[in-house]
Coordinates of C-alpha atoms in Angstrom, one line a residue:
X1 CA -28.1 9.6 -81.1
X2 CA -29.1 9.0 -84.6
X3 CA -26.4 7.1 -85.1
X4 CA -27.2 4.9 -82.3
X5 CA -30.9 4.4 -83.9
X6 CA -29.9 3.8 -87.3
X7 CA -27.9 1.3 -86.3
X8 CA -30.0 -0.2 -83.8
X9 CA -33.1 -0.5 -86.6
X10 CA -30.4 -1.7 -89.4
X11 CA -30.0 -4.8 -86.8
X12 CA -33.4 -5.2 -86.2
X13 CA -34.0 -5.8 -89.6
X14 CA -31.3 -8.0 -90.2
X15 CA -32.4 -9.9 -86.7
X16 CA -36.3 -10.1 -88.1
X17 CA -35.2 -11.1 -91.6
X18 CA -32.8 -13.9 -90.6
X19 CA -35.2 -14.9 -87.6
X20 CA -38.0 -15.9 -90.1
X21 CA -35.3 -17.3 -92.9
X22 CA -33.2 -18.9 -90.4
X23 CA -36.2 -20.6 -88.2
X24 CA -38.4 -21.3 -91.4
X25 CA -35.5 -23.0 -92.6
X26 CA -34.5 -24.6 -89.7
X27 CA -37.4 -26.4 -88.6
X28 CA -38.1 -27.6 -92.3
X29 CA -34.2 -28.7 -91.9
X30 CA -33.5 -27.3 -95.8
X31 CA -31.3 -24.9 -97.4
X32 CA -29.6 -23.0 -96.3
X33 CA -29.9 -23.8 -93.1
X34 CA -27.0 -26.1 -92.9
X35 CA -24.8 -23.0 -94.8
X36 CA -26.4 -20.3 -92.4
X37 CA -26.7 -22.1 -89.0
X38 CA -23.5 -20.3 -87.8
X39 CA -24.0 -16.4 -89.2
X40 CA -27.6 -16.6 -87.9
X41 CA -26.6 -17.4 -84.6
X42 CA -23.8 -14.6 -85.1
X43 CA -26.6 -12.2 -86.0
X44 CA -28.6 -13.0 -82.9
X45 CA -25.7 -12.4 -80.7
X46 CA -24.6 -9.1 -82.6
X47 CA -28.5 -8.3 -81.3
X48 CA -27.7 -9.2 -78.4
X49 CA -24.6 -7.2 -77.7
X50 CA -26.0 -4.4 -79.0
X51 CA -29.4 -4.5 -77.2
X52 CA -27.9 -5.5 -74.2
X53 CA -24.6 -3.4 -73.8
X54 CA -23.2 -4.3 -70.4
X55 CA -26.6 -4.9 -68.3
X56 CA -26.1 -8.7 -67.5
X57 CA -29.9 -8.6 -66.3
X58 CA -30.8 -8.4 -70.1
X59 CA -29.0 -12.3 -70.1
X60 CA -30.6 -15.1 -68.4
X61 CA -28.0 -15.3 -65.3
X62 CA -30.8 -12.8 -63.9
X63 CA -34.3 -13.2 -63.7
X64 CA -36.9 -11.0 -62.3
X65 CA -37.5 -10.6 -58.6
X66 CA -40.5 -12.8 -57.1
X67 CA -39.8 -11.6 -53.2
X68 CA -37.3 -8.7 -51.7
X69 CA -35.7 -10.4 -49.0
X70 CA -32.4 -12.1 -49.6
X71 CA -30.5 -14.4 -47.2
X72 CA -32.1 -17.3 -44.9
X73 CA -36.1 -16.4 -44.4
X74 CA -37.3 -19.7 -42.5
X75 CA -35.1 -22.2 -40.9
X76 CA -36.4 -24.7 -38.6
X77 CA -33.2 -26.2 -36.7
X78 CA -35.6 -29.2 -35.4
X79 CA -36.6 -30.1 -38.7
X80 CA -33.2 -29.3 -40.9
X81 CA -30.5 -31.9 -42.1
X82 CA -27.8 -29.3 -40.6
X83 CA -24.6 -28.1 -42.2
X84 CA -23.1 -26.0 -44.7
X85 CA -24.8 -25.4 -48.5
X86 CA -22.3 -24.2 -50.9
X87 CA -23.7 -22.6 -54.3
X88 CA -22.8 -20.6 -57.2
X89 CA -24.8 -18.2 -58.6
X90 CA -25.3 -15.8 -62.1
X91 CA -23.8 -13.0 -60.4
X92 CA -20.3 -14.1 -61.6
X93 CA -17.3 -16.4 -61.5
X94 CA -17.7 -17.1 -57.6
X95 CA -18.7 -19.5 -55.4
X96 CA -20.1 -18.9 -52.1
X97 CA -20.4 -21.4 -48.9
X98 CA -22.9 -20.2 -45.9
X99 CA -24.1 -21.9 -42.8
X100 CA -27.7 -22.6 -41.8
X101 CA -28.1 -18.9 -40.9
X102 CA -27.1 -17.5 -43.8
X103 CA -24.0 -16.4 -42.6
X104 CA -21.1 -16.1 -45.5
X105 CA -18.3 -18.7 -43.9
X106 CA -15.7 -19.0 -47.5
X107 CA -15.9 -17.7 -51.0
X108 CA -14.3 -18.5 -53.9
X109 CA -13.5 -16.2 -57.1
X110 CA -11.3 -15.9 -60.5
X111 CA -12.5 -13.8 -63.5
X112 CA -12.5 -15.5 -66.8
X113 CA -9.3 -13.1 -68.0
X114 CA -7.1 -14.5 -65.0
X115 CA -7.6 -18.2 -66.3
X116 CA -7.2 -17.4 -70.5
X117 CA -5.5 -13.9 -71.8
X118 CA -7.1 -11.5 -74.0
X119 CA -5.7 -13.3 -77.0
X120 CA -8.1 -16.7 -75.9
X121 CA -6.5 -19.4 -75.5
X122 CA -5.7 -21.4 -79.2
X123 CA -7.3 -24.9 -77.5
X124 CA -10.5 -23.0 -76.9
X125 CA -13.7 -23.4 -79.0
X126 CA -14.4 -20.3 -78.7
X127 CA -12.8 -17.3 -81.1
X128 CA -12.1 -14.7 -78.4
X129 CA -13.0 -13.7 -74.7
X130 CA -16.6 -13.4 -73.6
X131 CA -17.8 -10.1 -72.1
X132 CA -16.6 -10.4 -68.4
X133 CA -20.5 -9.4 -67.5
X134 CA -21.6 -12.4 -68.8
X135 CA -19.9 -14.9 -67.1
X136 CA -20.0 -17.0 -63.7
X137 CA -19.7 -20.4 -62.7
X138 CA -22.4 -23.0 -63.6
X139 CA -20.7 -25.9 -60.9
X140 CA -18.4 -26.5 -58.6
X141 CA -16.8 -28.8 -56.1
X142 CA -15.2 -28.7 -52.7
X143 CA -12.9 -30.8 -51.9
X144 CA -11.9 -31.4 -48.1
X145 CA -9.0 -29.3 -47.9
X146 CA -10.6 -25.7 -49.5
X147 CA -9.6 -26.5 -53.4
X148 CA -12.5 -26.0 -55.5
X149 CA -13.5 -27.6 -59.3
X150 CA -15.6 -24.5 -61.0
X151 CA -17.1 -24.4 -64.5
X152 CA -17.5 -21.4 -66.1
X153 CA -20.2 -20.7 -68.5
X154 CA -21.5 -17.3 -71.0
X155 CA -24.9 -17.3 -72.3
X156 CA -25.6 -16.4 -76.2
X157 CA -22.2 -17.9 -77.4
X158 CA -22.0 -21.7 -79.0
X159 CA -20.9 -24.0 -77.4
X160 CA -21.6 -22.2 -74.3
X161 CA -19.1 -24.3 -71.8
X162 CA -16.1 -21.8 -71.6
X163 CA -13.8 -23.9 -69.4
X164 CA -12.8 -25.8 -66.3
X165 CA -10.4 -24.6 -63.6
X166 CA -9.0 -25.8 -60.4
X167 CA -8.0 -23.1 -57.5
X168 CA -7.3 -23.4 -54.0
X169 CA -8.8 -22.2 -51.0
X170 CA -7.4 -18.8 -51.8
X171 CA -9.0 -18.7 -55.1
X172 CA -5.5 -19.4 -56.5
X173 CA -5.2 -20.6 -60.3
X174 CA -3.9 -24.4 -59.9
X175 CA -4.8 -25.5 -63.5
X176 CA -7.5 -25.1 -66.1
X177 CA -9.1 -27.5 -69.1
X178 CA -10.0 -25.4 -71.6
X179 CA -12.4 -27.2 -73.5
X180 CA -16.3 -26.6 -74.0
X181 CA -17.2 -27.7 -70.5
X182 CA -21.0 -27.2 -69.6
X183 CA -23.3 -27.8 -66.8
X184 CA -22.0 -30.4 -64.5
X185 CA -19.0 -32.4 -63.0
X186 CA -18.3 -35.6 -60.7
X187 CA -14.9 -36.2 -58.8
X188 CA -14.6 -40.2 -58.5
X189 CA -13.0 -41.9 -55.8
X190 CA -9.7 -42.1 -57.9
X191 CA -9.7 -38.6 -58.1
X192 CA -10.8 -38.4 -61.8
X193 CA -13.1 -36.0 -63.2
X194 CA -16.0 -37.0 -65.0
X195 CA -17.4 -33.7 -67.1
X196 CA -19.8 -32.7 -70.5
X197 CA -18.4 -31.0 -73.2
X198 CA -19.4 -30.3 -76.6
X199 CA -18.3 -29.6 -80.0
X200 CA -20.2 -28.6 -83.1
X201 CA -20.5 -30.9 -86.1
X202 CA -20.6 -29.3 -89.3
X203 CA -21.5 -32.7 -91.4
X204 CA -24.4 -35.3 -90.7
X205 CA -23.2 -37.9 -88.4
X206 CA -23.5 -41.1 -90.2
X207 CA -26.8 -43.0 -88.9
X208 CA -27.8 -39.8 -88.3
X209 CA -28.7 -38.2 -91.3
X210 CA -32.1 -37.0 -90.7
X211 CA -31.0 -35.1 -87.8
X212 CA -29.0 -33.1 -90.6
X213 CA -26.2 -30.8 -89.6
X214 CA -24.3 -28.9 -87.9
X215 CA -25.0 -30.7 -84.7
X216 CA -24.1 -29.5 -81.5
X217 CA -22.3 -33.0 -80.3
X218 CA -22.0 -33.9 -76.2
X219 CA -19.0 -35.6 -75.0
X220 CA -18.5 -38.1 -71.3
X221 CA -15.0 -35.8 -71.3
X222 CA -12.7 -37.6 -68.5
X223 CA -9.7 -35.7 -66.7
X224 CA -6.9 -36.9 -64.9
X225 CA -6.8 -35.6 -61.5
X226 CA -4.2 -32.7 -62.3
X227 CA -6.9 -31.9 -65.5
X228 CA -5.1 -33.7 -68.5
X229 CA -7.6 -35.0 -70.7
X230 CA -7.7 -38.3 -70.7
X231 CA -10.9 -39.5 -73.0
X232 CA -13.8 -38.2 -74.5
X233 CA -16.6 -40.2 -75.2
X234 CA -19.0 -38.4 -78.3
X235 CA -22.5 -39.6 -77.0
X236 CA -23.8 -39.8 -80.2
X237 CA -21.6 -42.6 -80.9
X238 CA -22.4 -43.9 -78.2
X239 CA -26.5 -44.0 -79.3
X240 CA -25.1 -45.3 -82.6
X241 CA -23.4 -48.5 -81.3
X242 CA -26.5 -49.2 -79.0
X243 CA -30.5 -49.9 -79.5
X244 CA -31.7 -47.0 -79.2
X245 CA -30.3 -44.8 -81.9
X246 CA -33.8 -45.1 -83.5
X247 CA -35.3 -44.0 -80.8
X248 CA -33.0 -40.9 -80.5
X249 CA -33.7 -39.8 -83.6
X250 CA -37.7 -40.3 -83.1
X251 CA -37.7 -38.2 -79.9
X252 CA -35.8 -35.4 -81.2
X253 CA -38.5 -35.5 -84.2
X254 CA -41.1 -33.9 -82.0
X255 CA -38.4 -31.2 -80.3
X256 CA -37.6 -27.4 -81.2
X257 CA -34.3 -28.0 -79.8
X258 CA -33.3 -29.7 -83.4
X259 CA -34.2 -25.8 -85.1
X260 CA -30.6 -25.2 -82.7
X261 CA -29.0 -28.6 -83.7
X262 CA -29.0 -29.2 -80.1
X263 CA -30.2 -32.7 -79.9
X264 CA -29.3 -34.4 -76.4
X265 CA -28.3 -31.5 -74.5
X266 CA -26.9 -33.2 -71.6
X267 CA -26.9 -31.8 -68.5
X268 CA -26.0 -34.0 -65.9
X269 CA -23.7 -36.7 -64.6
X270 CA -23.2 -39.3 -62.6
X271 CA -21.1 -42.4 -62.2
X272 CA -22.5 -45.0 -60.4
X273 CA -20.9 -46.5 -57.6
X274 CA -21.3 -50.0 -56.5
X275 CA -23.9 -49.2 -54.1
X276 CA -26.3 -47.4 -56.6
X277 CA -26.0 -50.5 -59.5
X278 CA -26.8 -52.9 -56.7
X279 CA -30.4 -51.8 -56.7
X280 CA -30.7 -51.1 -60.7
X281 CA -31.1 -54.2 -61.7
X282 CA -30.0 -52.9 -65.7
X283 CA -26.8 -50.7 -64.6
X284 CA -23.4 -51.9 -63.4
X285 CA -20.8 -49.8 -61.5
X286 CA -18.8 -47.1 -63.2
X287 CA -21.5 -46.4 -65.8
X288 CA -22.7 -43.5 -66.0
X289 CA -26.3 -41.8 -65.6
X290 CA -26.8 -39.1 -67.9
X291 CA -30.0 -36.5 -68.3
X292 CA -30.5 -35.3 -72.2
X293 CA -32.9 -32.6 -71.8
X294 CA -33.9 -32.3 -75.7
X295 CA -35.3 -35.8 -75.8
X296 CA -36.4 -35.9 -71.8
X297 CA -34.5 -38.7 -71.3
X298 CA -32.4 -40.6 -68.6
X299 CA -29.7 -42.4 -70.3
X300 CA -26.9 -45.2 -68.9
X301 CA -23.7 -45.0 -70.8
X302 CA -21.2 -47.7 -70.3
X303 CA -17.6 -46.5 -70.7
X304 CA -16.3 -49.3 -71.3
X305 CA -18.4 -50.1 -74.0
X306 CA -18.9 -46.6 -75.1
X307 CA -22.5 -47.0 -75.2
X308 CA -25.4 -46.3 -74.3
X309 CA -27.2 -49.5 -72.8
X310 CA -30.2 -48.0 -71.2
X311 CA -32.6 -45.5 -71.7
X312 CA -35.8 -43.7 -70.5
X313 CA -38.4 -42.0 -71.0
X314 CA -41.5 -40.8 -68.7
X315 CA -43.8 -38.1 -67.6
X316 CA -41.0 -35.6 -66.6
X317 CA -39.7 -32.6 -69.2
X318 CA -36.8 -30.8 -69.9
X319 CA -35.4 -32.5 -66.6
X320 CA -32.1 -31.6 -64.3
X321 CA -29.6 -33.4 -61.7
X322 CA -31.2 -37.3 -62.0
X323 CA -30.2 -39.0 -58.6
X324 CA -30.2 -42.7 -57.7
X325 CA -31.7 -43.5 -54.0
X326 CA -30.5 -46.2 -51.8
X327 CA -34.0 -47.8 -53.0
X328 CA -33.3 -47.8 -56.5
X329 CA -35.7 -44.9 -57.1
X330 CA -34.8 -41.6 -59.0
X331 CA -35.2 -38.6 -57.9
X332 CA -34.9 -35.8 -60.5
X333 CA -35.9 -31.8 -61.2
X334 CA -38.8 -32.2 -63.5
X335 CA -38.6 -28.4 -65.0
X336 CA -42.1 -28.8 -66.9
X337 CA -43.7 -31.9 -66.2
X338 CA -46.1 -30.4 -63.5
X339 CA -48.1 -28.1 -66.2
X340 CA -50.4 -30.7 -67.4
X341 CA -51.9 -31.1 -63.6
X342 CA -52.1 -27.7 -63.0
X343 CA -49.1 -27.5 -61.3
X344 CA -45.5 -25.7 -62.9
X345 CA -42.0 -27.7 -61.9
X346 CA -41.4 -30.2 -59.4
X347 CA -39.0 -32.2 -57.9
X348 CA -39.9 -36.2 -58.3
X349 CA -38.9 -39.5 -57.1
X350 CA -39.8 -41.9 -59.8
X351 CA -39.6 -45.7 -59.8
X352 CA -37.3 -46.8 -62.9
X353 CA -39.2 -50.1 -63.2
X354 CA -42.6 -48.4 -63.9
X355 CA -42.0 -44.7 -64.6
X356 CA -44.6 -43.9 -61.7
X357 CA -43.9 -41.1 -59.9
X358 CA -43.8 -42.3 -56.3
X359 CA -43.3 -38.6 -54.7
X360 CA -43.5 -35.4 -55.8
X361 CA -43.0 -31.7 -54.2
X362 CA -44.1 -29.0 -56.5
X363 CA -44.5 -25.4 -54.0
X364 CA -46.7 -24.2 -51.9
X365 CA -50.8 -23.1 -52.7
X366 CA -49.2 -19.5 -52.8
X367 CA -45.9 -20.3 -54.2
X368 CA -45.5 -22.9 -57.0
X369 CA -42.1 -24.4 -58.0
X370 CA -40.9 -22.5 -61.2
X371 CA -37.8 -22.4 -62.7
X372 CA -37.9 -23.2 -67.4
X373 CA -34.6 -24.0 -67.1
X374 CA -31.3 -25.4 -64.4
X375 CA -32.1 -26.4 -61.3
X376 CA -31.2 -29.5 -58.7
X377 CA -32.0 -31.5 -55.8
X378 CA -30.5 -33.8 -53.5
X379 CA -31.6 -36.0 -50.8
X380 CA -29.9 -35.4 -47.7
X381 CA -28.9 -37.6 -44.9
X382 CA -32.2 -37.6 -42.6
X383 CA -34.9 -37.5 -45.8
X384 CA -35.3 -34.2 -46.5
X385 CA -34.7 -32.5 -50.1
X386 CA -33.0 -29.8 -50.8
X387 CA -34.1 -27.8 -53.8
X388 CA -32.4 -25.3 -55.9
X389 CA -35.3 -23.6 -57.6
X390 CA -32.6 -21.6 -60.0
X391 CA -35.1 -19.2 -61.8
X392 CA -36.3 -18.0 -58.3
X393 CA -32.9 -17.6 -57.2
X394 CA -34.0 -19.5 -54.3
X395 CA -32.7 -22.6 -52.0
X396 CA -35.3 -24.6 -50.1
X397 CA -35.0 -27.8 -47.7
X398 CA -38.0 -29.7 -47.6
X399 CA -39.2 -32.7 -45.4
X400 CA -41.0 -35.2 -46.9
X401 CA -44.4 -34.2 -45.9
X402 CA -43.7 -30.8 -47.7
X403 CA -42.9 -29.1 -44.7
X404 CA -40.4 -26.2 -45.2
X405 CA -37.1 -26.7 -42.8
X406 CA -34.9 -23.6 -44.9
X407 CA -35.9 -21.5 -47.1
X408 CA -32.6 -18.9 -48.1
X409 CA -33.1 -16.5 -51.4
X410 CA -30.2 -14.9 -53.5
X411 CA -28.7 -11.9 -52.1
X412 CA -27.6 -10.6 -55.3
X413 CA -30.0 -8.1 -56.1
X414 CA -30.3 -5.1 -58.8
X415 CA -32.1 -2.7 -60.8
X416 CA -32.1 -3.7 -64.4
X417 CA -32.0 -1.3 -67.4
X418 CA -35.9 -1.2 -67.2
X419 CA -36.3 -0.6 -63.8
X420 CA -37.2 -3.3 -62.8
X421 CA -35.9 -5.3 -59.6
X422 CA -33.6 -8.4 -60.6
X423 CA -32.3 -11.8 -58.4
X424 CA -29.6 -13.5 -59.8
X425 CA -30.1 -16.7 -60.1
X426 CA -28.7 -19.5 -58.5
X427 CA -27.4 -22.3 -60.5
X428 CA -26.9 -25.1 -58.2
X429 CA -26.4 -25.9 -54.5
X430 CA -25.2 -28.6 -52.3
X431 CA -25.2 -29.4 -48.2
X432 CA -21.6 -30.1 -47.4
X433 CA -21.1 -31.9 -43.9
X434 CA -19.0 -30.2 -41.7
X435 CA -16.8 -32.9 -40.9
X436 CA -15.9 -33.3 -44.9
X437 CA -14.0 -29.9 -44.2
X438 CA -10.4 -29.5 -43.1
X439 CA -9.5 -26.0 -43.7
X440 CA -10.5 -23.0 -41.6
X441 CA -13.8 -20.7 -41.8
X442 CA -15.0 -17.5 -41.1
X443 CA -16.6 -17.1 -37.8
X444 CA -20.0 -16.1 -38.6
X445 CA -20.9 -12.4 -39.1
X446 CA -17.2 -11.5 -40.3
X447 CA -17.9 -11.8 -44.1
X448 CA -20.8 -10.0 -45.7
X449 CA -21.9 -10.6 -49.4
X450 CA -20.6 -7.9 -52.1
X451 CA -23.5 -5.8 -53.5
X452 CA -24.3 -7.2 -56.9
X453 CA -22.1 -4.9 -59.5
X454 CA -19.6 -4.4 -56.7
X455 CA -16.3 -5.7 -57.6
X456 CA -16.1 -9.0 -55.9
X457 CA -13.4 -9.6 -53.0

């Protein structure tokens, strides 16, 4: 038990003394930071590990509980857009597809060490396997027939993207990418795969210099359908060939995020069909719509090109899943931009020509939006929004009045270390149309959800 102490207060020591070194350094962007950048974030994570063991509530795939009542707990069939929502969620490498009643109909699941052996694989960016505890899937997609795209993500490791796979309706292994692949993915109409993935740069960028170094560096990665890389665009080229690398550079003046080197951190994507350019009078089909959280920014990148041609800014912060409308608004999840009214996050549908917010949901009086970080929307067929409010652990579909149609909450529940009761989160969710499904389900009632820590099925 001494042991144990010791050792515990030897790292708190070295975690204090390289916090105030490392952040001093950092934010003043002077030696050593550029030298230390990688053993102080080693030093954090040896913290981690050791503070944290094997509770994955102490990571932020789990959050604390705001309600006890999992599953489906309002659905109004008269007011709902119908249909099945599929989501993935911090309790682990799965993905899970229910009906309106919350009743599991599919599931999908592979751990990390089926996909890459103990020895990593050598194409990895990362040096070794994460702790299995630590990881689940940040995204996926369903394609008609039961195969599902799934990214798998680890908190407290750099780049924090482990990997993409493909698997069947059986959850069987039909390939993997395993690159740095982080928070989202789009399936075009050709059947390639449009991701984000990083790498770190360990010299200033040229252009770039006062941003300093090492940077962490997103990439528009593209994959064939069968998950052969087939280009990767470094978005900060992309700001360097374009007008507004000055105005990268002054945004991320202002921002924390550059103490971390993590200067764009994108987190969305979408390629823009021929539809959606049609009523942006600045975009053109096939380029791309891109959310950088660091600078709160909507960005176009042109492929072609490999640049960025358009770029915005406005009252949202530290912003999610950026949607065009058939109007040629944009609807987004503002994380933070609600605080200065009062209110916490909110979902918004803003006109690009202005940058006026032209709707807005935020919560109820007793229950206000909240989720710092993730989080996603999308407009459904008939109007209505549905919300993933990730830090709640919580799915909601909302009319446009406000009005609550479904309202379903994690039902991965557990005690952390502290005592204290835990939801997992959910990262994302999307309603699938029925018709878009050809394989079979489970009638309802005939799968149950695993109870969190359970081995999964």
């Amino acid at each position: 038990m001494r042991d144990r102490v010791a050792v515990a207060g030897v790292i708190l020591s070295l975690v204090f003394l390289s916090a105030v070194g490392g952040s001093m350094a950092a934010i003043l962007n002077v030696f050593p930071f550029p030298l230390t950048f990688d053993a102080y974030r080693g030093v954090v994570a040896l913290y981690q590990a050791a503070t944290a063991g094997d509770d994955p509530t102490a990571g932020n795939a789990w959050a604390p509980a705001r309600d006890d009542t999992p599953g489906v707990v309002a659905h109004a069939p008269g007011l709902t857009a119908g249909g099945y929502t599929l989501f993935t969620s911090g309790v682990g490498p799965s993905a899970w597809l229910v009906d309106m009643d919350g009743s599991l109909r599919h599931s999908w699941h592979l751990p990390v060490a089926a996909v890459w052996d103990e020895a990593w694989d050598a194409r990895s960016p990362h040096a070794g396997p994460p702790p299995p505890e630590r990881v689940h899937w940040r995204r996926a997609h369903v394609f008609p027939n039961g195969d599902l795209l799934a990214i798998y993500y680890v908190a407290g490791r750099t780049p924090w993207g482990l990997g993409l796979v493909k698997v069947d309706r059986d959850s069987r292994l039909l390939w993997s990418y395993p690159g740095a692949v982080h928070h989202d993915l789009e399936v075009a109409p050709d059947g390639r795969i449009f991701t984000l993935t990083q790498e770190i740069l360990t010299e200033p960028r040229p252009g770039f210099e006062a941003l300093g170094a090492p940077l962490i560096v997103d990439h528009v990665t593209i994959l064939s359908p069968d998950g052969a890389e087939v280009e990767r665009i470094p978005l900060i080229d992309a700001f360097a060939d374009s007008p507004f690398a000055e105005a990268l550079v002054l945004l991320q003046s202002d921002r924390t995020s550059l103490a971390a080197g993590d200067v764009m951190h994108a987190n969305a994507i979408d390629v823009l069909d021929r539809a959606e350019a049609a009523v942006l009078p600045f975009a053109e089909p096939g380029q791309i719509l891109l959310s950088l959280r660091s600078i709160d920014a909507l960005a176009l990148l042109d492929p072609r090109q490999r640049r960025i041609t358009w770029m915005m800014t406005g009252s949202w912060r530290r912003q999610h899943d950026p949607d065009i409308l058939p109007d040629g608004r944009i609807l987004l999840f503002d994380n933070r931009g609600g605080l200065a009214g009062g209110a916490t996050s909110r979902v918004v549908e803003i006109d690009p020509a202005t940058g006026g917010v032209v709707w807005a949901y935020d919560g109820e009086p007793d229950r206000p939006l909240w989720s710092a970080i993730r989080s996603a929307q999308e407009r459904l067929a008939n109007g209505n929004t549905l919300i993933t409010e990730s830090d709640a652990g919580r799915i909601l579909e909302v009319t446009r009045t406000g009005a609550i149609a479904w309202d379903f909450r994690s039902p991965f529940r557990r005690t952390g270390r502290d005592g204290a009761p835990y939801t997992a989160v959910l990262e994302f969710a999307q309603r699938i149309d029925p018709a878009r499904l050809d394989f079979p389900l489970a009638e309802p009632g005939a799968l149950a959800f695993p109870i969190a820590g359970s081995a999964l099925p």
